[in-house]
């Protein structure tokens, strides 16, 4: 084994594994917090486990994992219970109730840490926030063949095993209770009435959140825990429309964040020529933020950029159809072409001058309109499309007057909007039922379909 | 499709079930619900006749939704006994279905229409067991029943309001219950959905199922329902439409809201003509 | 670590003889607490309490960037005048991100707050670790913003804190009318021409100002507590907005100054947690003791209604021809025992073994309860459109709640009805 690989396995692999496992376990359970709109419960719990840890330490005097774990999980559940109590009996808005409970508990934890426990424990405020990823070291054997022995594996840092167990627990929890979690997140009332008590399932979910928080907390710090409970699930929510795929995608995102965040933190500065590493858990959080931003912008169905493009397209289509329509009307008056300036007036400049200009370009590109010496006219293809638009407009006008009982001079604006309506399934223009005559309320012919 | 081709779950759904005891599907005795000192429901007594369509009517804030939720134990009762076929809710749960108000859930939730309908069968699937293909087939029969067969795989946010309400209805059908509580199923739906709901309600009645609906539109009460329960914190009147749905009782329920009363008396007059 | 030379006694500090510096810090903390309490009331009523948590966390990258810029320009990088504007910029960017996420994507506000809070802070942590590696002098103080430190506060810093806090208080007073309208009913406010978005923006600006002002004293993790706890504590005592704001300001001011005082007085007592815990004490006192909105009162009221309803039922059952077995007339469990206790206390029932019967006084009480019930019923039917909001189940007599003239009418109607009933 080369020294480089040995160094990597010794110094970088344990924190990378621990960080990734922490990300994965938080992200899987985070899906249900995000869907139930109680993401901030994760924030609250991850703050308030601190006094639980400190009190457990003060009571037992050891840093043994089990009492600390019990203390922190108890503090987590206490938080949930107190918030519920305040919400129900003191009628305090849930956000404020959460804020009160976790800030007081967190303050208590910090104070206890400063006053007493801090002297004996290597728990300090810094490690609460940032974790101890950087401090994890493993001394692996120098030969590959010796890796699988009990002795070697026992020396792997404890956090790696703890977090691996956390991933397993969360994985089993989510897979086994997938159906139950889905129904309780979607419709707690129905869940209860079908024999899956919402309070029981919520309690279970919170207990798992508390356990995951505690297990991750020590290794990666509370900030990364909050980020991982929320960001991967929220990113996956932007990318998928089915709960099962959302859970899988969030897991993939969490794994990618964990590995790449650690690598960027540990090696990124070196690649840039600096010799000190950056905070690994901080960097994982940053990567999670970047992934989330990207998915919010570019998610295929729900991304903001996609929505924006869709809206622009819509505006342009309307402007183009208005252009074709006004050229058709001009033809009916005997003008075979219109000056560009007149067109802008005729279409009312809907969507601003820019939209009109772009729409004209697009109509020319599609071969529906030709431009010569500052005047535009319809091509043969354009003629057909324009007739269909005008037909739709006049059909709507007839419909509104005949069936809707509107006055003929009040229907133009409504028809102006309705003429653009399309059936989403067949992409065809929507047409109202045929009127009795082929003449519209303004005595103009309705072009045949 | 003949009954023989139907999947097993759906057959019993359409066939109806014979075992109806003489006990009332829902009997409520001096039920009080109070938030702080203000009662929402006060000493409510009610016995639902079996196999009928029952409308719960009353002004805003009269406790109509609360009545349903308290019967199902979704809000705590200060006092009172609720029995389903003479048994407590716990024992009768599988025979009772509930359709909440449409706004009660997040319609952007990542599930398909079929997933939501399948939730109606969770009660008979049981803890830790997966949703099998048989259940999914039964659920899609219910979706077809409300005219949404083609939209099974749609994400629910891409359905119109009326379609969403029909998904809820299909979910209720999938529950195969003998008693349904529906919280304003007709609120804000299009004409097609309204027809679909009425059809389903009538089919349910023909199978001997009891349906209790919170209903807002006084005009359609006599048209859609057999029984009515007029409620304003207390039960003002209850009984068959012809007996209980009178302008006097409506006045006692709604007080002096003249426009409403005008509408109501019109509806009552129509009901009298019809009967 | 530098040992404090001589910690002044509480009395000396309170009488403003504890050294000029301590006095200034104390006054600054007081102003900060008042400002946070008053601003927090409106944040709570607009349901934006936890946005303040994101604001606090989001200041960290701003502080780091400001530090780096100032350092590159050769300015004294640790001065608050440099760092606080940086903090404010970071916080405002965080707020804008939250707003964008809730408006432009399908994500809900809670996820947006949590994501901004953690990611902004993560960026700050990475920057801090970079700064640590850069070998720039004077960077030790940056971390003190996370947990806060009054001990190192200079007089100038305290003056700055007090000044910003004072400014926020003045701003709230100026905007009070608009804030009240928007907090009470934003649709109505919009309908009479108040620009809700502008008022909300102003409110968020105030939240940022207070958070930034409190960074050094309380720290960015706990500043949210100063904006949430005093309003929530004050809410137990009053329903009126003016009083609520005043009370919340008083609680905030008291918590901040007591906390700062304790922190100055005691060794190893960081100011932020001390302030938050004092505020927490105020909260718990209100929660337990407040007569109308407290948790204690809530639980009692809840039990009270149930006991009253069951007691009425029991009385009417006992009026039927007996003998009566306890189990057949009273509910089981705790409520049943309470009902029995209450009725026996009032001398309305007497029990022999497991049998109970009404006393004469109980008979009279049962008649009264029956009358009360009928009157309420009559009232509900007679005034159906307004009645439900007036009915009070636990009032001893309907006259305590309803105008006696109306009660008299109802009684007359009841009498007429019963005579008609008996006549028929």
Short mmCIF file of N, CA and C in Angstrom, two decimals, chain C residues 47-175:
data_model
loop_
_atom_site.label_atom_id
_atom_site.label_comp_id
_atom_site.label_asym_id
_atom_site.label_seq_id
_atom_site.Cartn_x
_atom_site.Cartn_y
_atom_site.Cartn_z
N UNK C 47 -46.40 36.18 12.86
CA UNK C 47 -45.94 34.79 12.75
C UNK C 47 -44.58 34.70 12.07
N UNK C 48 -43.69 35.62 12.39
CA UNK C 48 -42.37 35.59 11.80
C UNK C 48 -41.30 35.36 12.85
N UNK C 49 -41.70 34.83 14.01
CA UNK C 49 -40.75 34.72 15.12
C UNK C 49 -39.47 34.03 14.70
N UNK C 50 -39.60 32.90 14.00
CA UNK C 50 -38.41 32.11 13.74
C UNK C 50 -37.57 32.67 12.60
N UNK C 51 -38.14 33.63 11.86
CA UNK C 51 -37.31 34.31 10.86
C UNK C 51 -36.14 34.97 11.59
N UNK C 52 -36.41 35.44 12.81
CA UNK C 52 -35.35 36.08 13.58
C UNK C 52 -34.19 35.13 13.83
N UNK C 53 -34.48 33.85 13.95
CA UNK C 53 -33.41 32.88 14.17
C UNK C 53 -32.50 32.83 12.94
N UNK C 54 -33.13 32.81 11.76
CA UNK C 54 -32.33 32.82 10.53
C UNK C 54 -31.53 34.11 10.43
N UNK C 55 -32.18 35.23 10.81
CA UNK C 55 -31.47 36.52 10.74
C UNK C 55 -30.21 36.47 11.60
N UNK C 56 -30.36 35.96 12.82
CA UNK C 56 -29.20 35.89 13.70
C UNK C 56 -28.08 35.07 13.10
N UNK C 57 -28.40 33.86 12.64
CA UNK C 57 -27.37 32.98 12.09
C UNK C 57 -26.76 33.56 10.82
N UNK C 58 -27.60 34.26 10.03
CA UNK C 58 -27.14 34.72 8.72
C UNK C 58 -26.15 35.87 8.82
N UNK C 59 -25.93 36.40 10.01
CA UNK C 59 -24.98 37.51 10.13
C UNK C 59 -23.53 37.03 10.01
N UNK C 60 -23.28 35.76 10.29
CA UNK C 60 -21.88 35.30 10.38
C UNK C 60 -21.07 35.53 9.10
N UNK C 61 -21.55 35.09 7.92
CA UNK C 61 -20.72 35.33 6.74
C UNK C 61 -20.51 36.82 6.49
N UNK C 62 -21.51 37.63 6.78
CA UNK C 62 -21.36 39.08 6.61
C UNK C 62 -20.24 39.63 7.46
N UNK C 63 -20.21 39.16 8.71
CA UNK C 63 -19.15 39.62 9.61
C UNK C 63 -17.78 39.23 9.05
N UNK C 64 -17.67 37.97 8.59
CA UNK C 64 -16.38 37.49 8.08
C UNK C 64 -15.94 38.30 6.87
N UNK C 65 -16.89 38.54 5.95
CA UNK C 65 -16.52 39.30 4.75
C UNK C 65 -16.08 40.70 5.14
N UNK C 66 -16.86 41.33 6.03
CA UNK C 66 -16.49 42.69 6.46
C UNK C 66 -15.11 42.69 7.08
N UNK C 67 -14.84 41.67 7.88
CA UNK C 67 -13.52 41.57 8.52
C UNK C 67 -12.42 41.48 7.47
N UNK C 68 -12.63 40.63 6.47
CA UNK C 68 -11.62 40.46 5.44
C UNK C 68 -11.41 41.75 4.65
N UNK C 69 -12.51 42.39 4.30
CA UNK C 69 -12.39 43.62 3.50
C UNK C 69 -11.65 44.69 4.30
N UNK C 70 -12.09 44.85 5.54
CA UNK C 70 -11.46 45.88 6.37
C UNK C 70 -9.97 45.58 6.54
N UNK C 71 -9.68 44.32 6.72
CA UNK C 71 -8.29 43.92 6.91
C UNK C 71 -7.47 44.22 5.66
N UNK C 72 -8.06 43.93 4.50
CA UNK C 72 -7.34 44.19 3.25
C UNK C 72 -7.14 45.68 3.06
N UNK C 73 -8.09 46.49 3.55
CA UNK C 73 -7.94 47.94 3.37
C UNK C 73 -7.11 48.57 4.47
N UNK C 74 -6.72 47.77 5.42
CA UNK C 74 -5.87 48.28 6.46
C UNK C 74 -6.60 49.07 7.54
N UNK C 75 -7.93 48.89 7.61
CA UNK C 75 -8.70 49.56 8.66
C UNK C 75 -8.68 48.66 9.90
N UNK C 76 -8.92 49.20 11.05
CA UNK C 76 -9.02 48.39 12.26
C UNK C 76 -10.23 47.46 12.11
N UNK C 77 -9.92 46.17 11.82
CA UNK C 77 -10.96 45.26 11.36
C UNK C 77 -11.88 44.81 12.47
N UNK C 78 -11.50 44.98 13.74
CA UNK C 78 -12.34 44.44 14.78
C UNK C 78 -13.39 45.43 15.26
N UNK C 79 -13.31 46.65 14.74
CA UNK C 79 -14.23 47.63 15.30
C UNK C 79 -15.66 47.31 14.84
N UNK C 80 -16.59 47.52 15.77
CA UNK C 80 -17.97 47.19 15.48
C UNK C 80 -18.52 47.98 14.32
N UNK C 81 -18.01 49.21 14.15
CA UNK C 81 -18.52 50.06 13.08
C UNK C 81 -18.27 49.42 11.72
N UNK C 82 -17.28 48.54 11.65
CA UNK C 82 -17.00 47.84 10.40
C UNK C 82 -17.81 46.56 10.32
N UNK C 83 -17.83 45.79 11.42
CA UNK C 83 -18.41 44.46 11.37
C UNK C 83 -19.94 44.47 11.34
N UNK C 84 -20.52 45.41 12.08
CA UNK C 84 -21.99 45.36 12.17
C UNK C 84 -22.69 45.63 10.83
N UNK C 85 -22.22 46.61 10.03
CA UNK C 85 -22.84 46.74 8.71
C UNK C 85 -22.70 45.47 7.89
N UNK C 86 -21.54 44.83 7.99
CA UNK C 86 -21.36 43.55 7.28
C UNK C 86 -22.39 42.53 7.75
N UNK C 87 -22.58 42.46 9.07
CA UNK C 87 -23.55 41.53 9.64
C UNK C 87 -24.95 41.82 9.09
N UNK C 88 -25.27 43.12 9.03
CA UNK C 88 -26.61 43.50 8.57
C UNK C 88 -26.80 43.09 7.12
N UNK C 89 -25.76 43.28 6.30
CA UNK C 89 -25.87 42.91 4.89
C UNK C 89 -26.12 41.40 4.77
N UNK C 90 -25.35 40.61 5.53
CA UNK C 90 -25.53 39.16 5.51
C UNK C 90 -26.96 38.78 5.88
N UNK C 91 -27.48 39.42 6.93
CA UNK C 91 -28.82 39.10 7.40
C UNK C 91 -29.87 39.47 6.35
N UNK C 92 -29.70 40.63 5.73
CA UNK C 92 -30.69 41.06 4.73
C UNK C 92 -30.68 40.11 3.54
N UNK C 93 -29.47 39.69 3.12
CA UNK C 93 -29.41 38.73 2.03
C UNK C 93 -30.14 37.44 2.41
N UNK C 94 -29.94 36.99 3.65
CA UNK C 94 -30.63 35.79 4.12
C UNK C 94 -32.15 35.97 4.06
N UNK C 95 -32.62 37.15 4.51
CA UNK C 95 -34.06 37.42 4.48
C UNK C 95 -34.60 37.38 3.07
N UNK C 96 -33.84 38.00 2.15
CA UNK C 96 -34.29 38.03 0.76
C UNK C 96 -34.36 36.62 0.20
N UNK C 97 -33.37 35.79 0.59
CA UNK C 97 -33.37 34.41 0.10
C UNK C 97 -34.61 33.66 0.60
N UNK C 98 -34.94 33.87 1.87
CA UNK C 98 -36.14 33.22 2.42
C UNK C 98 -37.38 33.63 1.64
N UNK C 99 -37.45 34.94 1.39
CA UNK C 99 -38.61 35.47 0.70
C UNK C 99 -38.70 34.88 -0.72
N UNK C 100 -37.57 34.84 -1.39
CA UNK C 100 -37.58 34.31 -2.75
C UNK C 100 -38.01 32.85 -2.77
N UNK C 101 -37.46 32.08 -1.82
CA UNK C 101 -37.77 30.64 -1.79
C UNK C 101 -39.25 30.40 -1.56
N UNK C 102 -39.85 31.17 -0.64
CA UNK C 102 -41.26 30.91 -0.36
C UNK C 102 -42.14 31.38 -1.52
N UNK C 103 -41.68 32.41 -2.25
CA UNK C 103 -42.54 32.92 -3.32
C UNK C 103 -42.34 32.18 -4.62
N UNK C 104 -41.07 31.89 -4.97
CA UNK C 104 -40.80 31.40 -6.33
C UNK C 104 -40.73 29.89 -6.41
N UNK C 105 -40.67 29.19 -5.29
CA UNK C 105 -40.61 27.73 -5.37
C UNK C 105 -41.75 27.13 -4.58
N UNK C 106 -41.87 25.80 -4.63
CA UNK C 106 -42.95 25.15 -3.91
C UNK C 106 -42.59 24.93 -2.45
N UNK C 107 -41.39 25.33 -2.03
CA UNK C 107 -40.96 25.07 -0.65
C UNK C 107 -41.71 25.97 0.32
N UNK C 108 -41.91 25.48 1.53
CA UNK C 108 -42.64 26.26 2.52
C UNK C 108 -41.67 27.07 3.38
N UNK C 109 -42.25 27.99 4.15
CA UNK C 109 -41.39 28.94 4.85
C UNK C 109 -40.48 28.27 5.86
N UNK C 110 -40.99 27.22 6.52
CA UNK C 110 -40.15 26.57 7.54
C UNK C 110 -38.89 25.99 6.91
N UNK C 111 -39.02 25.35 5.75
CA UNK C 111 -37.84 24.80 5.09
C UNK C 111 -36.91 25.92 4.65
N UNK C 112 -37.49 27.01 4.16
CA UNK C 112 -36.66 28.13 3.72
C UNK C 112 -35.86 28.70 4.89
N UNK C 113 -36.53 28.90 6.02
CA UNK C 113 -35.84 29.45 7.19
C UNK C 113 -34.70 28.52 7.61
N UNK C 114 -35.02 27.23 7.72
CA UNK C 114 -34.01 26.28 8.18
C UNK C 114 -32.83 26.20 7.23
N UNK C 115 -33.12 26.22 5.92
CA UNK C 115 -32.04 26.11 4.94
C UNK C 115 -31.14 27.34 4.99
N UNK C 116 -31.75 28.52 5.02
CA UNK C 116 -30.95 29.74 5.05
C UNK C 116 -30.12 29.80 6.32
N UNK C 117 -30.78 29.49 7.42
CA UNK C 117 -30.10 29.53 8.72
C UNK C 117 -28.84 28.66 8.70
N UNK C 118 -28.99 27.44 8.23
CA UNK C 118 -27.84 26.53 8.32
C UNK C 118 -26.82 26.80 7.23
N UNK C 119 -27.28 27.09 6.03
CA UNK C 119 -26.30 27.27 4.94
C UNK C 119 -25.51 28.57 5.14
N UNK C 120 -26.19 29.65 5.49
CA UNK C 120 -25.46 30.90 5.73
C UNK C 120 -24.43 30.69 6.84
N UNK C 121 -24.87 30.03 7.91
CA UNK C 121 -23.95 29.81 9.01
C UNK C 121 -22.79 28.92 8.57
N UNK C 122 -23.11 27.91 7.74
CA UNK C 122 -22.06 27.04 7.23
C UNK C 122 -21.03 27.83 6.43
N UNK C 123 -21.51 28.74 5.58
CA UNK C 123 -20.60 29.60 4.82
C UNK C 123 -19.71 30.37 5.79
N UNK C 124 -20.33 30.91 6.84
CA UNK C 124 -19.56 31.66 7.83
C UNK C 124 -18.51 30.78 8.50
N UNK C 125 -18.89 29.54 8.83
CA UNK C 125 -17.93 28.65 9.49
C UNK C 125 -16.74 28.36 8.58
N UNK C 126 -17.02 28.14 7.30
CA UNK C 126 -15.93 27.90 6.35
C UNK C 126 -15.03 29.13 6.28
N UNK C 127 -15.63 30.31 6.23
CA UNK C 127 -14.83 31.53 6.16
C UNK C 127 -14.00 31.70 7.42
N UNK C 128 -14.64 31.40 8.57
CA UNK C 128 -13.87 31.50 9.82
C UNK C 128 -12.66 30.59 9.77
N UNK C 129 -12.86 29.36 9.26
CA UNK C 129 -11.71 28.45 9.23
C UNK C 129 -10.67 28.95 8.24
N UNK C 130 -11.11 29.60 7.18
CA UNK C 130 -10.14 30.17 6.24
C UNK C 130 -9.37 31.32 6.90
N UNK C 131 -10.11 32.18 7.62
CA UNK C 131 -9.45 33.31 8.27
C UNK C 131 -8.42 32.83 9.29
N UNK C 132 -8.81 31.76 10.01
CA UNK C 132 -7.87 31.21 11.00
C UNK C 132 -6.57 30.79 10.35
N UNK C 133 -6.67 30.25 9.14
CA UNK C 133 -5.48 29.79 8.46
C UNK C 133 -4.69 30.91 7.83
N UNK C 134 -5.24 32.13 7.83
CA UNK C 134 -4.59 33.20 7.08
C UNK C 134 -3.58 33.98 7.89
N UNK C 135 -3.54 33.67 9.19
CA UNK C 135 -2.52 34.34 9.98
C UNK C 135 -2.73 35.85 10.03
N UNK C 136 -3.99 36.25 10.20
CA UNK C 136 -4.26 37.66 10.38
C UNK C 136 -4.39 37.91 11.88
N UNK C 137 -3.80 38.96 12.35
CA UNK C 137 -3.87 39.24 13.78
C UNK C 137 -5.27 39.68 14.16
N UNK C 138 -5.54 39.65 15.49
CA UNK C 138 -6.75 40.29 15.97
C UNK C 138 -8.04 39.59 15.59
N UNK C 139 -7.95 38.32 15.18
CA UNK C 139 -9.16 37.67 14.70
C UNK C 139 -9.92 36.98 15.81
N UNK C 140 -9.31 36.88 16.99
CA UNK C 140 -9.93 36.12 18.07
C UNK C 140 -11.34 36.55 18.38
N UNK C 141 -11.60 37.85 18.24
CA UNK C 141 -12.90 38.37 18.64
C UNK C 141 -14.05 37.92 17.76
N UNK C 142 -13.73 37.47 16.55
CA UNK C 142 -14.82 37.11 15.63
C UNK C 142 -15.73 36.06 16.23
N UNK C 143 -15.11 35.08 16.87
CA UNK C 143 -15.92 33.98 17.41
C UNK C 143 -16.82 34.43 18.55
N UNK C 144 -16.42 35.52 19.21
CA UNK C 144 -17.22 35.96 20.35
C UNK C 144 -18.62 36.39 19.91
N UNK C 145 -18.77 36.66 18.60
CA UNK C 145 -20.11 37.04 18.14
C UNK C 145 -21.07 35.86 18.15
N UNK C 146 -20.51 34.65 18.12
CA UNK C 146 -21.40 33.49 18.07
C UNK C 146 -22.14 33.32 19.38
N UNK C 147 -21.38 33.36 20.49
CA UNK C 147 -22.04 33.19 21.79
C UNK C 147 -22.21 34.49 22.55
N UNK C 148 -21.56 35.56 22.10
CA UNK C 148 -21.71 36.84 22.76
C UNK C 148 -20.81 36.97 23.98
N UNK C 149 -20.44 38.18 24.27
CA UNK C 149 -19.51 38.41 25.36
C UNK C 149 -19.66 39.86 25.81
N UNK C 150 -20.21 40.08 26.97
CA UNK C 150 -20.28 41.46 27.42
C UNK C 150 -18.99 41.87 28.10
N UNK C 151 -18.25 40.89 28.58
CA UNK C 151 -17.06 41.23 29.37
C UNK C 151 -16.05 42.03 28.55
N UNK C 152 -15.95 41.71 27.27
CA UNK C 152 -14.96 42.42 26.47
C UNK C 152 -15.52 43.68 25.83
N UNK C 153 -16.75 43.99 26.18
CA UNK C 153 -17.38 45.13 25.51
C UNK C 153 -16.77 46.44 25.96
N UNK C 154 -16.38 47.24 25.00
CA UNK C 154 -15.85 48.55 25.36
C UNK C 154 -17.02 49.53 25.51
N UNK C 155 -16.72 50.67 26.06
CA UNK C 155 -17.75 51.67 26.24
C UNK C 155 -18.32 52.10 24.90
N UNK C 156 -17.42 52.19 23.90
CA UNK C 156 -17.87 52.63 22.59
C UNK C 156 -18.86 51.61 22.00
N UNK C 157 -18.52 50.31 22.15
CA UNK C 157 -19.40 49.26 21.64
C UNK C 157 -20.77 49.34 22.31
N UNK C 158 -20.74 49.54 23.62
CA UNK C 158 -21.99 49.59 24.36
C UNK C 158 -22.83 50.78 23.92
N UNK C 159 -22.15 51.90 23.67
CA UNK C 159 -22.89 53.08 23.20
C UNK C 159 -23.53 52.81 21.84
N UNK C 160 -22.77 52.12 20.98
CA UNK C 160 -23.30 51.79 19.65
C UNK C 160 -24.53 50.91 19.79
N UNK C 161 -24.40 49.89 20.65
CA UNK C 161 -25.52 48.97 20.86
C UNK C 161 -26.75 49.72 21.36
N UNK C 162 -26.52 50.56 22.38
CA UNK C 162 -27.63 51.31 22.94
C UNK C 162 -28.24 52.24 21.91
N UNK C 163 -27.38 52.86 21.11
CA UNK C 163 -27.85 53.80 20.11
C UNK C 163 -28.75 53.11 19.09
N UNK C 164 -28.30 51.98 18.55
CA UNK C 164 -29.10 51.27 17.55
C UNK C 164 -30.41 50.82 18.17
N UNK C 165 -30.34 50.34 19.41
CA UNK C 165 -31.55 49.88 20.09
C UNK C 165 -32.53 51.04 20.24
N UNK C 166 -32.02 52.19 20.65
CA UNK C 166 -32.86 53.36 20.86
C UNK C 166 -33.53 53.76 19.54
N UNK C 167 -32.74 53.70 18.47
CA UNK C 167 -33.25 54.03 17.16
C UNK C 167 -34.41 53.10 16.79
N UNK C 168 -34.25 51.78 17.09
CA UNK C 168 -35.31 50.83 16.77
C UNK C 168 -36.57 51.15 17.56
N UNK C 169 -36.40 51.51 18.84
CA UNK C 169 -37.57 51.82 19.66
C UNK C 169 -38.31 53.01 19.06
N UNK C 170 -37.55 54.03 18.68
CA UNK C 170 -38.17 55.21 18.09
C UNK C 170 -38.90 54.82 16.81
N UNK C 171 -38.24 53.98 16.00
CA UNK C 171 -38.86 53.57 14.73
C UNK C 171 -40.18 52.84 14.97
N UNK C 172 -40.21 51.97 15.99
CA UNK C 172 -41.46 51.27 16.30
C UNK C 172 -42.54 52.27 16.70
N UNK C 173 -42.17 53.26 17.52
CA UNK C 173 -43.16 54.25 17.95
C UNK C 173 -43.71 55.01 16.75
N UNK C 174 -42.82 55.34 15.81
CA UNK C 174 -43.26 56.08 14.63
C UNK C 174 -44.21 55.23 13.79
N UNK C 175 -43.85 53.95 13.64
CA UNK C 175 -44.65 53.06 12.76
C UNK C 175 -45.80 52.39 13.51
#
